[in-house]
Short mmCIF file of C-alpha atoms in Angstrom, two decimals:
data_model
loop_
_atom_site.label_atom_id
_atom_site.label_comp_id
_atom_site.label_asym_id
_atom_site.label_seq_id
_atom_site.Cartn_x
_atom_site.Cartn_y
_atom_site.Cartn_z
CA MET A 1 0.00 0.00 0.00
CA ASN A 2 1.17 3.53 -0.77
CA LYS A 3 2.75 4.97 2.39
CA LYS A 4 0.84 8.23 1.92
CA MET A 5 -2.39 6.27 2.34
CA ILE A 6 -1.45 4.53 5.60
CA SER A 7 -2.31 7.33 8.03
CA PRO A 8 -5.73 8.14 6.51
CA VAL A 9 -6.64 4.46 6.27
CA MET A 10 -5.60 3.80 9.87
CA GLY A 11 -7.50 6.89 10.91
CA CYS A 12 -10.65 5.66 9.22
CA ILE A 13 -10.30 2.21 10.80
CA LEU A 14 -9.83 3.59 14.31
CA SER A 15 -12.62 6.13 13.87
CA LEU A 16 -15.03 3.42 12.75
CA THR A 17 -13.93 1.26 15.69
CA LEU A 18 -14.60 4.09 18.09
CA GLY A 19 -17.96 4.63 16.45
CA VAL A 20 -18.97 1.02 16.98
CA LEU A 21 -17.85 1.19 20.62
CA ALA A 22 -19.82 4.36 21.16
CA LEU A 23 -22.93 2.75 19.69
CA VAL A 24 -22.83 -0.48 21.68
CA TRP A 25 -21.47 0.81 25.00
CA PRO A 26 -24.20 1.55 27.57
CA GLN A 27 -24.86 5.25 27.68
CA LYS A 28 -24.32 7.11 30.97
CA PRO A 29 -27.61 8.23 32.56
CA SER A 30 -28.43 11.83 31.86
CA ALA A 31 -31.32 14.16 32.54
CA GLU A 32 -30.89 15.63 29.09
CA PRO A 33 -31.84 13.80 25.88
CA GLN A 34 -28.72 12.71 23.99
CA ALA A 35 -28.15 13.36 20.33
CA SER A 36 -27.79 10.33 18.12
CA VAL A 37 -24.35 9.30 16.92
CA PRO A 38 -23.51 11.24 13.76
CA ALA A 39 -24.14 9.10 10.70
CA SER A 40 -21.38 10.32 8.43
CA SER A 41 -18.34 8.98 6.71
CA ALA A 42 -15.07 8.91 8.63
CA LEU A 43 -13.59 11.72 6.54
CA GLU A 44 -16.61 14.00 6.95
CA LEU A 45 -16.61 13.18 10.63
CA HIS A 46 -13.04 14.39 11.01
CA LYS A 47 -13.50 17.48 8.90
CA ASN A 48 -16.79 18.87 10.15
CA LYS A 49 -18.04 17.22 13.34
CA ILE A 50 -15.10 16.89 15.73
CA SER A 51 -16.84 18.62 18.62
CA ARG A 52 -20.07 16.63 18.30
CA TRP A 53 -18.18 13.37 17.87
CA ASN A 54 -16.05 14.04 20.94
CA GLN A 55 -19.15 14.89 22.97
CA THR A 56 -20.78 11.64 21.87
CA LEU A 57 -17.72 9.67 22.98
CA GLN A 58 -17.64 11.54 26.26
CA ASN A 59 -21.31 10.75 26.93
CA ARG A 60 -21.08 7.08 26.05
CA LEU A 61 -17.61 5.85 26.94
CA PRO A 62 -16.01 5.79 30.38
CA GLY A 63 -12.41 7.04 30.27
CA SER A 64 -13.21 8.62 26.91
CA GLN A 65 -10.48 11.25 27.18
CA PHE A 66 -8.02 8.80 25.65
CA PHE A 67 -10.31 8.15 22.70
CA ILE A 68 -10.97 11.85 22.15
CA GLN A 69 -7.24 12.53 22.24
CA ALA A 70 -6.58 9.77 19.70
CA ASN A 71 -9.42 11.00 17.51
CA ASN A 72 -8.05 14.56 17.51
CA HIS A 73 -4.52 13.47 16.67
CA LEU A 74 -5.89 11.49 13.75
CA SER A 75 -7.86 14.53 12.68
CA LEU A 76 -4.60 16.47 12.45
CA LEU A 77 -3.16 13.80 10.16
CA ILE A 78 -6.20 13.62 7.93
CA SER A 79 -7.69 17.12 7.85
CA GLY A 80 -4.83 19.49 8.61
CA PRO A 81 -3.64 21.56 11.59
CA LYS A 82 -7.00 22.58 13.05
CA ILE A 83 -9.37 21.02 15.57
CA ASP A 84 -12.69 22.79 15.91
CA GLN A 85 -11.60 26.46 16.35
CA VAL A 86 -8.04 25.77 17.49
CA PHE A 87 -5.01 25.80 15.20
CA CYS A 88 -2.26 23.35 16.18
CA LEU A 89 1.04 24.92 15.20
CA LYS A 90 4.50 23.46 15.65
CA ASP A 91 5.00 24.64 19.22
CA ARG A 92 1.70 26.20 20.31
CA LEU A 93 -2.08 26.08 20.13
CA VAL A 94 -3.78 29.20 18.76
CA GLU A 95 -7.47 30.02 18.96
CA ASN A 96 -9.16 30.96 15.69
CA ILE A 97 -10.90 34.32 15.89
CA GLY A 98 -13.55 34.05 13.22
CA ALA A 99 -15.36 36.83 11.40
CA ALA A 100 -16.60 39.63 13.63
CA ASN A 101 -20.29 40.04 14.37
CA PRO A 102 -20.96 43.53 12.95
CA ILE A 103 -24.05 44.07 15.11
CA THR A 104 -22.24 43.25 18.37
CA ALA A 105 -19.15 45.28 17.52
CA ARG A 106 -21.17 48.29 16.37
CA ARG A 107 -23.42 48.27 19.44
CA ASN A 108 -20.42 48.01 21.77
CA THR A 109 -18.69 50.91 20.02
CA GLU A 110 -21.83 53.03 20.13
CA ALA A 111 -22.13 52.38 23.87
CA VAL A 112 -18.52 53.50 24.42
CA ASN A 113 -19.13 56.66 22.37
CA GLN A 114 -22.23 57.47 24.41
CA PHE A 115 -20.28 56.97 27.64
CA VAL A 116 -17.51 59.25 26.37
CA SER A 117 -20.06 61.93 25.50
CA ARG A 118 -21.21 61.89 29.13
CA TYR A 119 -17.84 61.92 30.87
CA GLY A 120 -15.11 62.65 28.32
CA GLU A 121 -15.26 66.42 28.66
CA ASP A 122 -14.08 66.31 32.29
CA ILE A 123 -12.15 63.02 32.50
CA PRO A 124 -9.46 61.66 30.13
CA ILE A 125 -10.76 58.41 28.63
CA TYR A 126 -8.57 55.86 26.86
CA PHE A 127 -9.44 52.78 24.84
CA SER A 128 -7.33 49.82 23.71
CA LEU A 129 -8.11 46.59 21.85
CA VAL A 130 -5.66 43.74 22.34
CA PRO A 131 -5.06 41.34 19.42
CA SER A 132 -4.97 37.62 20.08
CA ALA A 133 -2.03 35.29 19.46
CA GLN A 134 -3.53 34.53 16.06
CA GLU A 135 -2.75 38.07 14.90
CA VAL A 136 0.64 38.43 16.57
CA TYR A 137 1.83 35.10 15.12
CA ARG A 138 0.09 35.66 11.78
CA GLU A 139 3.14 34.56 9.77
CA GLN A 140 3.02 31.12 11.38
CA MET A 141 -0.68 30.61 10.74
CA PRO A 142 -1.90 28.28 7.94
CA ASP A 143 -4.21 29.63 5.28
CA ALA A 144 -7.81 29.29 6.41
CA PRO A 145 -11.18 30.85 5.57
CA ASN A 146 -13.10 33.15 7.92
CA VAL A 147 -10.05 34.44 9.79
CA LEU A 148 -10.46 37.97 11.10
CA ASP A 149 -7.83 40.53 10.11
CA GLN A 150 -7.55 41.92 13.62
CA THR A 151 -5.14 44.73 12.72
CA SER A 152 -7.56 46.13 10.17
CA PHE A 153 -10.46 45.68 12.55
CA ILE A 154 -8.69 47.57 15.32
CA THR A 155 -7.62 50.33 12.94
CA ASN A 156 -11.18 50.91 11.82
CA ILE A 157 -12.70 50.76 15.28
CA TYR A 158 -10.19 53.42 16.33
CA GLY A 159 -11.40 55.53 13.42
CA ASP A 160 -10.70 59.25 13.89
CA SER A 161 -10.02 58.94 17.61
CA LYS A 162 -7.96 61.68 19.16
CA GLN A 163 -4.71 59.76 19.36
CA ASN A 164 -2.96 58.67 16.20
CA THR A 165 -1.70 55.09 16.19
CA SER A 166 1.01 53.39 14.18
CA LEU A 167 -1.27 50.56 13.09
CA SER A 168 -1.41 49.86 9.38
CA SER A 169 -4.02 47.79 7.62
CA ASN A 170 -3.20 44.39 6.12
CA ASN A 171 -6.26 44.33 3.90
CA SER A 172 -7.32 47.43 1.97
CA ALA A 173 -10.68 45.98 0.91
CA TYR A 174 -11.52 45.24 4.54
CA SER A 175 -10.53 48.78 5.55
CA LYS A 176 -12.95 50.41 3.14
CA THR A 177 -15.97 48.65 4.59
CA ALA A 178 -15.23 47.87 8.22
CA ALA A 179 -15.56 51.37 9.64
CA SER A 180 -19.19 51.65 8.57
CA ASP A 181 -20.00 48.01 9.43
CA TYR A 182 -18.50 47.94 12.90
CA GLY A 183 -18.68 51.54 14.03
CA ALA A 184 -15.79 53.84 14.95
CA LEU A 185 -14.75 55.51 18.19
CA GLN A 186 -15.22 59.24 18.59
CA ASP A 187 -13.48 61.68 20.95
CA VAL A 188 -11.58 59.00 22.82
CA SER A 189 -7.81 58.45 22.99
CA ALA A 190 -7.17 55.08 21.33
CA ILE A 191 -3.95 53.30 22.26
CA ASP A 192 -2.05 50.92 19.99
CA VAL A 193 -0.55 47.95 21.85
CA HIS A 194 -0.43 45.74 18.76
CA THR A 195 2.82 47.23 17.47
CA ALA A 196 4.70 46.50 20.70
CA LEU A 197 3.38 42.94 20.81
CA LEU A 198 4.32 42.31 17.19
CA ALA A 199 7.82 43.71 17.72
CA ASN A 200 8.39 41.25 20.58
CA GLN A 201 6.65 38.22 19.11
CA LYS A 202 9.69 35.97 19.59
CA GLN A 203 9.13 36.17 23.34
CA ASP A 204 6.45 34.22 25.19
CA LEU A 205 3.76 36.89 25.10
CA TYR A 206 0.93 34.34 24.95
CA TYR A 207 0.61 30.93 26.52
CA HIS A 208 1.25 27.95 24.27
CA THR A 209 -1.79 26.06 25.57
CA ASP A 210 -4.16 28.88 26.56
CA SER A 211 -5.89 31.78 24.80
CA ASN A 212 -4.73 34.31 27.41
CA TRP A 213 -1.57 36.41 27.33
CA THR A 214 1.24 35.85 29.79
CA SER A 215 2.45 38.31 32.42
CA LEU A 216 5.25 39.19 29.99
CA GLY A 217 2.68 39.89 27.27
CA ALA A 218 0.75 42.13 29.65
CA TYR A 219 3.96 43.93 30.64
CA THR A 220 4.84 44.49 26.97
CA ALA A 221 1.46 46.14 26.37
CA TYR A 222 1.70 48.05 29.66
CA GLY A 223 4.62 50.09 28.36
CA SER A 224 2.59 51.38 25.40
CA LEU A 225 -0.48 51.97 27.55
CA VAL A 226 1.00 54.08 30.32
CA THR A 227 3.24 56.06 27.97
CA SER A 228 0.18 57.02 25.95
CA MET A 229 -1.60 57.92 29.18
CA GLY A 230 1.14 60.38 30.13
CA LEU A 231 2.91 58.14 32.66
CA SER A 232 6.37 56.57 32.77
CA ALA A 233 6.59 52.78 32.55
CA ILE A 234 8.48 51.09 35.37
CA SER A 235 11.50 49.11 34.22
CA SER A 236 11.25 45.33 34.21
CA ASP A 237 14.36 45.29 36.41
CA SER A 238 12.21 46.67 39.24
CA PHE A 239 10.18 43.47 39.51
CA ASN A 240 10.74 40.15 41.20
CA ILE A 241 9.42 37.44 38.89
CA GLU A 242 8.02 34.42 40.69
CA HIS A 243 7.65 31.21 38.67
CA VAL A 244 4.64 29.69 40.40
CA GLN A 245 3.71 26.84 38.06
CA TYR A 246 5.68 25.01 35.37
CA ASP A 247 3.18 22.48 34.04
CA TYR A 248 0.11 24.54 33.13
CA LEU A 249 -2.10 23.09 30.37
CA GLY A 250 -4.64 25.78 29.49
CA ASN A 251 -8.06 26.08 27.93
CA LEU A 252 -6.90 25.33 24.38
CA TYR A 253 -5.31 22.09 25.51
CA GLN A 254 -8.50 21.20 27.38
CA LYS A 255 -10.45 21.71 24.14
CA THR A 256 -8.14 19.60 21.99
CA LEU A 257 -6.13 17.33 24.31
CA VAL A 258 -3.25 18.00 21.91
CA ARG A 259 0.10 19.14 23.25
CA LYS A 260 2.34 21.30 21.12
CA GLY A 261 5.62 22.20 22.76
CA SER A 262 6.16 22.17 26.52
CA PRO A 263 3.51 22.93 29.15
CA ASP A 264 3.28 26.59 30.10
CA ARG A 265 4.90 28.41 32.99
CA ILE A 266 2.88 30.92 35.00
CA ASP A 267 4.81 33.96 36.26
CA LEU A 268 3.80 36.60 38.78
CA TYR A 269 5.44 40.03 38.96
CA THR A 270 5.88 41.84 42.26
CA TYR A 271 7.43 45.27 42.70
CA ALA A 272 10.85 44.68 44.22
CA PRO A 273 11.36 47.86 46.31
CA ASN A 274 8.25 47.40 48.45
CA THR A 275 4.72 46.02 48.61
CA VAL A 276 2.23 48.46 47.10
CA ILE A 277 -1.06 46.56 47.52
CA ASP A 278 -2.96 47.61 50.62
CA ARG A 279 -6.17 45.64 50.06
CA VAL A 280 -8.22 44.09 47.28
CA ILE A 281 -12.01 43.98 47.55
CA ARG A 282 -13.98 41.67 45.26
CA TYR A 283 -17.73 42.18 44.89
CA GLU A 284 -20.12 39.42 43.86
CA GLY A 285 -23.42 41.21 43.84
CA THR A 286 -23.34 43.34 46.98
CA LYS A 287 -21.32 40.80 48.97
CA SER A 288 -17.65 41.64 49.33
CA GLN A 289 -14.48 39.71 50.07
CA THR A 290 -11.29 41.47 51.13
CA SER A 291 -7.72 40.21 50.77
CA SER A 292 -4.25 41.69 51.04
CA SER A 293 -2.99 40.42 47.68
CA MET A 294 -3.97 40.39 44.01
CA TYR A 295 -2.83 36.78 43.79
CA TYR A 296 -4.93 33.73 44.65
CA TYR A 297 -2.28 31.04 44.93
CA GLU A 298 -4.85 28.38 45.74
CA MET A 299 -6.01 28.52 42.10
CA LEU A 300 -2.65 27.23 40.87
CA ASN A 301 -2.46 23.58 39.78
CA THR A 302 -6.19 23.56 39.05
CA PRO A 303 -8.02 23.77 35.69
CA ASN A 304 -8.70 27.44 36.54
CA ALA A 305 -5.08 28.43 37.19
CA MET A 306 -5.56 31.73 35.33
CA ASP A 307 -7.69 32.82 38.28
CA VAL A 308 -4.46 33.22 40.25
CA PHE A 309 -4.87 36.80 39.01
CA LEU A 310 -7.59 38.38 41.19
CA GLY A 311 -9.48 35.13 41.73
CA GLN A 312 -12.66 34.01 39.98
CA ASP A 313 -14.20 36.58 37.65
CA CYS A 314 -16.60 38.97 39.34
CA GLY A 315 -18.37 42.19 38.40
CA VAL A 316 -16.39 44.73 40.44
CA THR A 317 -12.94 44.57 42.02
CA LYS A 318 -11.41 47.50 43.91
CA ILE A 319 -7.65 47.64 44.43
CA HIS A 320 -6.29 50.06 47.02
CA THR A 321 -2.56 50.76 47.04
CA THR A 322 -0.06 52.46 49.32
CA ILE A 323 0.97 54.82 46.51
CA ASP A 324 -0.27 58.31 47.26
CA THR A 325 -0.51 59.69 43.74
CA GLY A 326 -3.94 61.15 44.38
CA GLN A 327 -5.07 59.49 41.14
CA ASP A 328 -7.86 56.92 40.82
CA LEU A 329 -8.42 54.75 37.73
CA LEU A 330 -11.68 53.22 36.50
CA LEU A 331 -10.91 50.24 34.27
CA PHE A 332 -13.49 48.46 32.12
CA GLY A 333 -12.13 45.18 30.76
CA ASP A 334 -12.12 41.41 30.50
CA GLU A 335 -9.77 38.61 31.54
CA TYR A 336 -6.89 40.27 29.67
CA ALA A 337 -7.01 43.16 32.14
CA LYS A 338 -6.31 40.94 35.16
CA PRO A 339 -2.57 40.25 34.56
CA LEU A 340 -2.16 43.89 33.49
CA LEU A 341 -3.19 45.09 36.94
CA GLN A 342 0.14 43.82 38.29
CA PHE A 343 1.65 46.88 36.60
CA LEU A 344 -1.11 49.49 36.47
CA SER A 345 -1.45 49.26 40.25
CA LEU A 346 1.95 50.98 40.57
CA HIS A 347 0.58 54.25 39.21
CA TYR A 348 -2.70 54.83 41.04
CA ARG A 349 -3.99 55.32 44.56
CA SER A 350 -6.86 53.01 43.66
CA ILE A 351 -8.17 51.08 40.67
CA THR A 352 -11.74 49.93 40.22
CA PHE A 353 -11.86 47.07 37.71
CA VAL A 354 -15.28 46.43 36.17
CA ASN A 355 -15.94 43.23 34.21
CA LEU A 356 -19.25 44.06 32.52
CA SER A 357 -19.87 40.42 31.59
CA LYS A 358 -20.16 39.67 35.33
CA TYR A 359 -21.57 43.03 36.47
CA THR A 360 -25.03 43.04 38.08
CA ASP A 361 -27.51 45.87 38.53
CA ASP A 362 -27.21 45.80 42.31
CA GLN A 363 -23.57 46.89 41.96
CA ALA A 364 -24.53 50.26 40.45
CA SER A 365 -23.83 52.16 43.66
CA LEU A 366 -20.22 50.90 43.63
CA ILE A 367 -19.29 52.81 40.48
CA LYS A 368 -19.48 56.58 40.07
CA PRO A 369 -17.41 57.50 36.99
CA ALA A 370 -17.27 61.19 37.90
CA ASP A 371 -15.21 60.31 40.99
CA TYR A 372 -12.27 59.03 38.91
CA ASP A 373 -9.32 60.87 37.42
CA THR A 374 -8.80 58.51 34.47
CA ILE A 375 -10.93 55.91 32.68
CA LEU A 376 -9.56 53.07 30.54
CA PHE A 377 -11.34 50.51 28.35
CA LEU A 378 -9.24 47.43 27.55
CA TYR A 379 -10.65 44.39 25.73
CA GLN A 380 -9.39 41.43 23.81
CA VAL A 381 -10.62 41.59 20.20
CA LYS A 382 -12.48 38.28 20.50
CA ASN A 383 -14.62 39.46 23.40
CA TYR A 384 -15.31 42.86 21.87
CA ILE A 385 -16.73 41.31 18.70
CA SER A 386 -18.75 38.57 20.41
CA ASP A 387 -19.81 39.72 23.90
CA ILE A 388 -22.69 42.21 24.01
CA SER A 389 -22.18 43.07 27.69
CA VAL A 390 -20.55 46.44 26.91
CA ALA A 391 -23.60 47.56 24.95
CA ALA A 392 -26.03 46.01 27.42
CA ARG A 393 -24.58 47.29 30.70
CA LEU A 394 -22.32 50.29 30.07
CA PRO A 395 -25.27 52.69 29.48
CA ASN A 396 -26.47 51.98 33.05
CA ILE A 397 -23.12 52.81 34.67
CA GLY A 398 -23.31 56.10 36.51
CA GLU A 399 -27.08 56.48 36.21
CA THR A 400 -27.39 56.84 39.98
CA GLU A 401 -25.24 59.98 39.77
CA ASN A 402 -27.89 61.68 37.72
CA SER A 403 -30.95 60.40 39.58
#
């Protein structure tokens, strides 16, 4: 037999074997009705229904992780370097950021513009979109349909914002249409962190097995952020770097069970001269929890190890420091903002971090934008184009000030 045919043939045989096992093995009891096993050819199964197939195996076979792992490795041999929405490169896993939802992106941008119209005259407001690893490592990515040109998207969202950026579009056709489709910021200072990330792409700015950026990635963006906000970035030599976990396998590994390169290392940065964190208050609804550190070490060596930064996601987190700058920051953001707070906390008396995807109406009294000296919006591109929480909840922020 032709050697080129061996892998596909073996893949088909094992896939069919797994299919038979899944059909005859007693199904685990479940309160939910289970979908029938996909009736498709082995090749179609690998190309189009990996997630459904894996779920079927998981429902029907005990110890199915091994079978899912084998199935996904065979998929790489047969169908190319992608499993579901994860690209499997030589030494890393990279999440595919598909085409943006124009309605979501436009509504989020409109909400930001409305917020700026209310507070921007008296308070400096900044905005930054962070590209994913897919954009920073674009040259390593295979050709694939429905891949978002994040640089062009960011450029057009920034529109005619007050601060010029050094971003340049990769796709002129995209640039001509995106501004009208996705909306554009107005009267806000947009900050380019993409250029700094791209310039340092040979460093570990993003985890190899997770969609998040590393502490080093956050520090790299921090320099561009604070400089654009009129502050001086603190040298990396001023930090003690603590390597707290060496074997982290993140959310992209959990989706694929495919390892590319070594497991990830999680690093925490602490300011060497002295401790600056006075207290951290997390609010879940109106209930609060106070700690003396931004780090939740108990989350390490668990599937949620990224929650070592500020703990489990919640709507409002207030960080009080020992730095008497007289300046208070209001930060709207997502999970990418959490590692960044290691560095931003060195410039403000207090920071209120608001995760609108977890924010609840009973937390309204905790946030009065007019009380802050600076406001920053920082979102990963993926969340900005898919999560409607900015448009849904930002208009209600500060309403109690006017009532």
